[in-house]
PDB file of C-alpha atoms in Angstrom:
ATOM      1  CA  GLY H  90      44.440  58.114  15.374  1.00 63.00           C
ATOM      2  CA  GLN H  91      42.396  58.919  18.414  1.00 73.00           C
ATOM      3  CA  ASN H  92      43.380  60.425  21.764  1.00 89.00           C
ATOM      4  CA  ILE H  93      40.807  60.765  24.520  1.00 95.00           C
ATOM      5  CA  ASP H  94      41.412  62.334  27.926  1.00 96.00           C
ATOM      6  CA  GLN H  95      39.215  62.303  30.997  1.00 97.00           C
ATOM      7  CA  PRO H  96      39.986  62.596  34.711  1.00 97.00           C
ATOM      8  CA  THR H  97      40.859  59.372  36.467  1.00 96.00           C
ATOM      9  CA  GLU H  98      38.801  59.893  39.601  1.00 97.00           C
ATOM     10  CA  MET H  99      36.161  62.230  40.996  1.00 98.00           C
ATOM     11  CA  THR H 100      34.303  62.354  44.298  1.00 98.00           C
ATOM     12  CA  ALA H 101      30.949  64.011  44.890  1.00 97.00           C
ATOM     13  CA  THR H 102      28.226  64.146  47.519  1.00 97.00           C
ATOM     14  CA  GLU H 103      24.849  62.467  47.331  1.00 97.00           C
ATOM     15  CA  GLY H 104      22.247  64.894  45.971  1.00 97.00           C
ATOM     16  CA  ALA H 105      24.838  67.127  44.333  1.00 97.00           C
ATOM     17  CA  ILE H 106      25.685  67.749  40.671  1.00 98.00           C
ATOM     18  CA  VAL H 107      28.904  66.537  39.052  1.00 98.00           C
ATOM     19  CA  GLN H 108      30.407  67.280  35.644  1.00 98.00           C
ATOM     20  CA  ILE H 109      32.812  64.823  34.029  1.00 98.00           C
ATOM     21  CA  ASN H 110      34.866  66.312  31.212  1.00 98.00           C
ATOM     22  CA  CYS H 111      36.279  64.604  28.160  1.00 98.00           C
ATOM     23  CA  THR H 112      38.592  66.042  25.521  1.00 97.00           C
ATOM     24  CA  TYR H 113      39.450  64.271  22.328  1.00 95.00           C
ATOM     25  CA  GLN H 114      41.635  64.531  19.257  1.00 92.00           C
ATOM     26  CA  THR H 115      40.552  62.411  16.342  1.00 82.00           C
ATOM     27  CA  SER H 116      41.321  61.895  12.703  1.00 78.00           C
ATOM     28  CA  GLY H 117      37.601  61.495  12.018  1.00 80.00           C
ATOM     29  CA  PHE H 118      34.473  62.069  14.079  1.00 86.00           C
ATOM     30  CA  ASN H 119      31.107  60.368  13.859  1.00 86.00           C
ATOM     31  CA  GLY H 120      29.672  60.828  17.312  1.00 91.00           C
ATOM     32  CA  LEU H 121      30.586  60.788  20.985  1.00 94.00           C
ATOM     33  CA  PHE H 122      29.147  58.336  23.463  1.00 95.00           C
ATOM     34  CA  TRP H 123      29.087  58.100  27.241  1.00 97.00           C
ATOM     35  CA  TYR H 124      28.853  54.730  28.940  1.00 97.00           C
ATOM     36  CA  GLN H 125      28.495  53.798  32.615  1.00 97.00           C
ATOM     37  CA  GLN H 126      30.315  50.762  33.948  1.00 96.00           C
ATOM     38  CA  HIS H 127      29.913  49.305  37.420  1.00 95.00           C
ATOM     39  CA  ALA H 128      32.752  47.152  38.699  1.00 92.00           C
ATOM     40  CA  GLY H 129      32.720  43.706  37.110  1.00 88.00           C
ATOM     41  CA  GLU H 130      29.841  44.557  34.792  1.00 90.00           C
ATOM     42  CA  ALA H 131      29.385  45.473  31.140  1.00 91.00           C
ATOM     43  CA  PRO H 132      29.402  49.104  30.002  1.00 95.00           C
ATOM     44  CA  THR H 133      25.862  50.427  29.555  1.00 95.00           C
ATOM     45  CA  PHE H 134      24.935  53.212  27.153  1.00 94.00           C
ATOM     46  CA  LEU H 135      24.080  56.589  28.671  1.00 95.00           C
ATOM     47  CA  SER H 136      24.119  59.226  25.952  1.00 94.00           C
ATOM     48  CA  TYR H 137      25.088  60.149  22.398  1.00 93.00           C
ATOM     49  CA  ASN H 138      26.062  63.466  20.788  1.00 94.00           C
ATOM     50  CA  VAL H 139      26.953  64.063  17.168  1.00 91.00           C
ATOM     51  CA  LEU H 140      25.983  67.741  16.826  1.00 93.00           C
ATOM     52  CA  ASP H 141      27.069  70.601  19.074  1.00 96.00           C
ATOM     53  CA  GLY H 142      24.911  71.262  22.075  1.00 96.00           C
ATOM     54  CA  LEU H 143      23.269  69.658  25.035  1.00 97.00           C
ATOM     55  CA  GLU H 144      21.344  66.400  25.118  1.00 94.00           C
ATOM     56  CA  GLU H 145      19.240  65.857  28.232  1.00 94.00           C
ATOM     57  CA  LYS H 146      17.977  62.544  29.455  1.00 89.00           C
ATOM     58  CA  GLY H 147      16.511  62.569  32.946  1.00 94.00           C
ATOM     59  CA  ARG H 148      19.240  63.088  35.551  1.00 96.00           C
ATOM     60  CA  PHE H 149      21.938  62.792  32.881  1.00 96.00           C
ATOM     61  CA  SER H 150      22.920  65.389  30.269  1.00 97.00           C
ATOM     62  CA  SER H 151      25.763  65.411  27.797  1.00 98.00           C
ATOM     63  CA  PHE H 152      27.276  68.345  25.946  1.00 98.00           C
ATOM     64  CA  LEU H 153      29.442  68.427  22.832  1.00 97.00           C
ATOM     65  CA  SER H 154      31.593  71.083  21.180  1.00 97.00           C
ATOM     66  CA  ARG H 155      33.130  69.648  18.028  1.00 94.00           C
ATOM     67  CA  SER H 156      35.281  72.711  17.335  1.00 94.00           C
ATOM     68  CA  LYS H 157      36.882  72.388  20.773  1.00 95.00           C
ATOM     69  CA  GLY H 158      37.040  68.585  20.814  1.00 95.00           C
ATOM     70  CA  TYR H 159      35.231  68.669  24.146  1.00 96.00           C
ATOM     71  CA  SER H 160      32.346  66.944  25.830  1.00 98.00           C
ATOM     72  CA  TYR H 161      31.005  66.683  29.328  1.00 98.00           C
ATOM     73  CA  LEU H 162      28.584  64.423  31.147  1.00 98.00           C
ATOM     74  CA  LEU H 163      26.463  66.103  33.797  1.00 98.00           C
ATOM     75  CA  LEU H 164      24.885  64.028  36.527  1.00 97.00           C
ATOM     76  CA  LYS H 165      22.261  65.687  38.721  1.00 97.00           C
ATOM     77  CA  GLU H 166      20.722  64.640  42.052  1.00 97.00           C
ATOM     78  CA  LEU H 167      23.494  62.150  42.600  1.00 98.00           C
ATOM     79  CA  GLN H 168      22.611  58.839  44.162  1.00 97.00           C
ATOM     80  CA  MET H 169      24.892  56.270  45.771  1.00 97.00           C
ATOM     81  CA  LYS H 170      24.170  53.877  42.889  1.00 97.00           C
ATOM     82  CA  ASP H 171      25.800  56.390  40.519  1.00 98.00           C
ATOM     83  CA  SER H 172      29.197  55.335  41.893  1.00 98.00           C
ATOM     84  CA  ALA H 173      30.769  53.770  38.815  1.00 97.00           C
ATOM     85  CA  SER H 174      33.245  54.359  36.024  1.00 97.00           C
ATOM     86  CA  TYR H 175      32.094  56.732  33.274  1.00 98.00           C
ATOM     87  CA  LEU H 176      33.590  56.084  29.864  1.00 98.00           C
ATOM     88  CA  CYS H 177      33.839  58.657  27.105  1.00 97.00           C
ATOM     89  CA  ALA H 178      34.056  57.080  23.644  1.00 95.00           C
ATOM     90  CA  VAL H 179      34.480  58.555  20.187  1.00 94.00           C
ATOM     91  CA  ARG H 180      33.282  56.901  17.024  1.00 89.00           C
ATOM     92  CA  ALA H 181      35.316  57.547  13.909  1.00 78.00           C
ATOM     93  CA  GLY H 182      34.394  56.860  10.341  1.00 66.00           C
ATOM     94  CA  GLU H 183      32.160  58.270   7.675  1.00 52.00           C
ATOM     95  CA  LEU H 184      28.611  59.197   8.479  1.00 50.00           C
ATOM     96  CA  THR H 185      27.539  56.861   5.709  1.00 42.00           C
ATOM     97  CA  GLY H 186      28.815  54.001   7.692  1.00 44.00           C
ATOM     98  CA  GLY H 187      32.407  52.938   7.417  1.00 45.00           C
ATOM     99  CA  GLY H 188      34.060  51.738  10.607  1.00 60.00           C
ATOM    100  CA  ASN H 189      31.644  52.021  13.456  1.00 72.00           C
ATOM    101  CA  LYS H 190      34.189  51.183  16.151  1.00 84.00           C
ATOM    102  CA  LEU H 191      34.442  53.133  19.369  1.00 90.00           C
ATOM    103  CA  THR H 192      37.661  54.401  20.898  1.00 91.00           C
ATOM    104  CA  PHE H 193      37.351  54.739  24.660  1.00 94.00           C
ATOM    105  CA  GLY H 194      39.037  56.913  27.225  1.00 95.00           C
ATOM    106  CA  THR H 195      40.391  55.278  30.361  1.00 95.00           C
ATOM    107  CA  GLY H 196      37.218  56.107  32.276  1.00 97.00           C
ATOM    108  CA  THR H 197      36.481  58.385  35.233  1.00 98.00           C
ATOM    109  CA  GLN H 198      35.850  56.547  38.483  1.00 97.00           C
ATOM    110  CA  LEU H 199      33.119  58.476  40.297  1.00 98.00           C
ATOM    111  CA  LYS H 200      32.624  57.944  44.000  1.00 97.00           C
ATOM    112  CA  VAL H 201      29.412  59.282  45.537  1.00 98.00           C
ATOM    113  CA  GLU H 202      29.615  59.869  49.282  1.00 96.00           C
ATOM    114  CA  LEU H 203      27.000  60.629  51.913  1.00 92.00           C
TER     115      LEU H 203
ATOM    116  CA  ASP D 206      16.770  37.694  27.361  1.00 54.00           C
ATOM    117  CA  THR D 207      17.505  39.612  24.180  1.00 75.00           C
ATOM    118  CA  GLY D 208      20.832  41.174  25.217  1.00 92.00           C
ATOM    119  CA  VAL D 209      24.363  40.282  24.146  1.00 95.00           C
ATOM    120  CA  SER D 210      25.518  37.063  25.786  1.00 96.00           C
ATOM    121  CA  GLN D 211      29.034  35.760  26.213  1.00 97.00           C
ATOM    122  CA  ASP D 212      30.308  32.377  27.236  1.00 97.00           C
ATOM    123  CA  PRO D 213      32.096  31.505  29.424  1.00 97.00           C
ATOM    124  CA  ARG D 214      31.949  34.289  31.996  1.00 96.00           C
ATOM    125  CA  HIS D 215      35.259  33.236  33.514  1.00 97.00           C
ATOM    126  CA  LYS D 216      38.157  31.200  32.166  1.00 98.00           C
ATOM    127  CA  ILE D 217      41.372  30.216  33.912  1.00 98.00           C
ATOM    128  CA  THR D 218      43.980  28.614  31.699  1.00 98.00           C
ATOM    129  CA  LYS D 219      47.617  27.664  31.831  1.00 98.00           C
ATOM    130  CA  ARG D 220      50.121  29.591  29.794  1.00 98.00           C
ATOM    131  CA  GLY D 221      50.513  28.075  26.351  1.00 98.00           C
ATOM    132  CA  GLN D 222      46.998  26.662  26.131  1.00 98.00           C
ATOM    133  CA  ASN D 223      44.425  27.731  23.543  1.00 98.00           C
ATOM    134  CA  VAL D 224      41.116  29.275  24.577  1.00 98.00           C
ATOM    135  CA  THR D 225      37.947  30.106  22.661  1.00 98.00           C
ATOM    136  CA  PHE D 226      35.197  32.504  23.668  1.00 98.00           C
ATOM    137  CA  ARG D 227      31.737  32.810  22.205  1.00 98.00           C
ATOM    138  CA  CYS D 228      29.500  35.840  21.721  1.00 98.00           C
ATOM    139  CA  ASP D 229      25.828  35.829  20.752  1.00 97.00           C
ATOM    140  CA  PRO D 230      24.794  39.341  19.694  1.00 96.00           C
ATOM    141  CA  ILE D 231      21.339  40.889  19.778  1.00 93.00           C
ATOM    142  CA  SER D 232      19.561  39.022  16.997  1.00 90.00           C
ATOM    143  CA  GLU D 233      18.735  41.939  14.708  1.00 86.00           C
ATOM    144  CA  HIS D 234      22.210  43.501  14.968  1.00 90.00           C
ATOM    145  CA  ASN D 235      24.461  43.050  11.967  1.00 90.00           C
ATOM    146  CA  ARG D 236      27.599  44.557  13.513  1.00 92.00           C
ATOM    147  CA  LEU D 237      29.671  42.764  16.119  1.00 95.00           C
ATOM    148  CA  TYR D 238      32.770  44.000  17.945  1.00 95.00           C
ATOM    149  CA  TRP D 239      35.361  42.489  20.223  1.00 97.00           C
ATOM    150  CA  TYR D 240      37.118  44.627  22.827  1.00 96.00           C
ATOM    151  CA  ARG D 241      39.646  43.884  25.544  1.00 96.00           C
ATOM    152  CA  GLN D 242      39.644  45.661  28.902  1.00 96.00           C
ATOM    153  CA  THR D 243      42.229  45.581  31.672  1.00 95.00           C
ATOM    154  CA  LEU D 244      41.802  46.950  35.174  1.00 91.00           C
ATOM    155  CA  GLY D 245      41.560  50.718  35.315  1.00 89.00           C
ATOM    156  CA  GLN D 246      41.440  51.108  31.544  1.00 93.00           C
ATOM    157  CA  GLY D 247      38.723  51.637  29.013  1.00 95.00           C
ATOM    158  CA  PRO D 248      37.888  48.926  26.496  1.00 95.00           C
ATOM    159  CA  GLU D 249      40.376  48.605  23.605  1.00 94.00           C
ATOM    160  CA  PHE D 250      39.093  47.734  20.153  1.00 93.00           C
ATOM    161  CA  LEU D 251      40.222  44.378  18.769  1.00 95.00           C
ATOM    162  CA  THR D 252      38.109  43.594  15.715  1.00 94.00           C
ATOM    163  CA  TYR D 253      34.783  44.247  14.025  1.00 91.00           C
ATOM    164  CA  PHE D 254      32.377  42.311  11.798  1.00 93.00           C
ATOM    165  CA  GLN D 255      29.572  43.464   9.605  1.00 91.00           C
ATOM    166  CA  ASN D 256      27.490  40.360   9.017  1.00 92.00           C
ATOM    167  CA  GLU D 257      30.057  37.604   8.364  1.00 93.00           C
ATOM    168  CA  ALA D 258      32.764  39.904   7.008  1.00 92.00           C
ATOM    169  CA  GLN D 259      35.628  40.891   9.294  1.00 92.00           C
ATOM    170  CA  LEU D 260      36.115  44.506   8.250  1.00 89.00           C
ATOM    171  CA  GLU D 261      38.789  45.725  10.619  1.00 88.00           C
ATOM    172  CA  LYS D 262      41.425  44.333  12.950  1.00 89.00           C
ATOM    173  CA  SER D 263      43.424  46.305  15.469  1.00 89.00           C
ATOM    174  CA  ARG D 264      47.202  46.201  15.448  1.00 85.00           C
ATOM    175  CA  LEU D 265      46.772  44.935  19.024  1.00 79.00           C
ATOM    176  CA  LEU D 266      45.495  41.682  17.566  1.00 83.00           C
ATOM    177  CA  SER D 267      48.582  39.515  17.162  1.00 87.00           C
ATOM    178  CA  ASP D 268      48.745  36.405  14.999  1.00 92.00           C
ATOM    179  CA  ARG D 269      47.759  34.356  18.047  1.00 96.00           C
ATOM    180  CA  PHE D 270      44.287  35.912  17.978  1.00 96.00           C
ATOM    181  CA  SER D 271      41.626  34.958  15.475  1.00 96.00           C
ATOM    182  CA  ALA D 272      37.957  35.796  15.316  1.00 96.00           C
ATOM    183  CA  GLU D 273      35.176  34.398  13.175  1.00 96.00           C
ATOM    184  CA  ARG D 274      31.528  35.053  12.556  1.00 96.00           C
ATOM    185  CA  PRO D 275      30.715  32.270  10.103  1.00 92.00           C
ATOM    186  CA  LYS D 276      27.011  32.838   9.526  1.00 88.00           C
ATOM    187  CA  GLY D 277      26.758  36.454  10.523  1.00 87.00           C
ATOM    188  CA  SER D 278      25.214  35.540  13.853  1.00 92.00           C
ATOM    189  CA  PHE D 279      27.381  34.380  16.776  1.00 96.00           C
ATOM    190  CA  SER D 280      31.110  35.002  16.857  1.00 98.00           C
ATOM    191  CA  THR D 281      34.094  33.244  18.375  1.00 98.00           C
ATOM    192  CA  LEU D 282      37.410  34.692  19.504  1.00 98.00           C
ATOM    193  CA  GLU D 283      40.293  32.248  19.815  1.00 97.00           C
ATOM    194  CA  ILE D 284      43.607  32.921  21.506  1.00 97.00           C
ATOM    195  CA  GLN D 285      46.358  30.430  20.760  1.00 97.00           C
ATOM    196  CA  ARG D 286      49.383  29.807  22.979  1.00 97.00           C
ATOM    197  CA  THR D 287      48.082  32.113  25.698  1.00 98.00           C
ATOM    198  CA  GLU D 288      50.480  34.383  27.559  1.00 97.00           C
ATOM    199  CA  GLN D 289      50.084  36.017  30.949  1.00 96.00           C
ATOM    200  CA  GLY D 290      49.686  39.369  29.222  1.00 95.00           C
ATOM    201  CA  ASP D 291      46.481  38.071  27.642  1.00 97.00           C
ATOM    202  CA  SER D 292      44.781  38.152  31.054  1.00 97.00           C
ATOM    203  CA  ALA D 293      41.940  40.639  30.680  1.00 96.00           C
ATOM    204  CA  MET D 294      38.193  41.014  30.290  1.00 97.00           C
ATOM    205  CA  TYR D 295      37.117  40.280  26.715  1.00 97.00           C
ATOM    206  CA  LEU D 296      33.973  42.203  25.825  1.00 97.00           C
ATOM    207  CA  CYS D 297      31.683  41.642  22.893  1.00 97.00           C
ATOM    208  CA  ALA D 298      29.294  44.301  21.637  1.00 96.00           C
ATOM    209  CA  SER D 299      26.746  44.531  18.857  1.00 94.00           C
ATOM    210  CA  SER D 300      24.957  47.300  17.025  1.00 90.00           C
ATOM    211  CA  SER D 301      22.737  47.839  14.041  1.00 85.00           C
ATOM    212  CA  THR D 302      23.193  49.985  10.962  1.00 76.00           C
ATOM    213  CA  GLY D 303      20.351  52.303  11.867  1.00 65.00           C
ATOM    214  CA  THR D 304      19.504  55.593  10.226  1.00 59.00           C
ATOM    215  CA  GLY D 305      20.410  58.976  11.699  1.00 54.00           C
ATOM    216  CA  GLY D 306      23.772  57.856  13.025  1.00 53.00           C
ATOM    217  CA  ARG D 307      22.628  56.795  16.485  1.00 59.00           C
ATOM    218  CA  THR D 308      23.652  53.178  16.507  1.00 79.00           C
ATOM    219  CA  GLU D 309      24.945  52.643  19.990  1.00 87.00           C
ATOM    220  CA  ALA D 310      26.751  49.459  20.810  1.00 90.00           C
ATOM    221  CA  PHE D 311      25.312  47.117  23.421  1.00 93.00           C
ATOM    222  CA  PHE D 312      27.855  45.181  25.439  1.00 95.00           C
ATOM    223  CA  GLY D 313      27.827  41.683  26.844  1.00 96.00           C
ATOM    224  CA  GLN D 314      28.928  40.858  30.372  1.00 94.00           C
ATOM    225  CA  GLY D 315      32.356  39.832  29.155  1.00 96.00           C
ATOM    226  CA  THR D 316      34.616  36.832  29.571  1.00 97.00           C
ATOM    227  CA  ARG D 317      37.292  37.285  32.222  1.00 96.00           C
ATOM    228  CA  LEU D 318      40.434  35.412  31.195  1.00 98.00           C
ATOM    229  CA  THR D 319      43.169  34.598  33.690  1.00 97.00           C
ATOM    230  CA  VAL D 320      46.356  33.022  32.360  1.00 98.00           C
ATOM    231  CA  VAL D 321      48.444  31.355  35.059  1.00 97.00           C
TER     232      VAL D 321
END
């Protein structure tokens, strides 16, 4: 099975940098995803890691260490609109394509303050 | 609009009634997923289709739940004899079987079900 842990809440200041951690234990691994979800809205895709290392995409970066079962999402130059829930999700299944489902953590509610 | 669409957006029903939700995925996506999300939680996997074949069902999906994707395009999720515990946001997502492993799922806006 899958077990995914991330902090429930975080608070940061506008313009600052925040790191949201995610640890996971899985019976199979085929990629880790980060999604952003504003209240009452659908989750939207932010980033994807399947190999160890850092993936950068504008103000957002995501890091993966498969040996440690660990990922983080880094948000730079925080803006008020970044206040949202950030969901860490692990995809299990074979790389050749069986079972593409995502297992999500409970989400980290980020509050950006002035 | 070429995103994932779900209908209805909101549904209020009395306990014991049946409800059906519809999902229209992104047209070129062959995979379709249903998830359920309650307040303060991440989405929980319910079931998954590749084309018209239902390949996996979660143990969360009791006998009162059934999903179909008859022509490999839109999908329906039916809940029979609804219970108050069924109150949640039901999310649909779709993805493609792309190469290189990066086949992120795109989510619809969800159907919020309230059972009274």
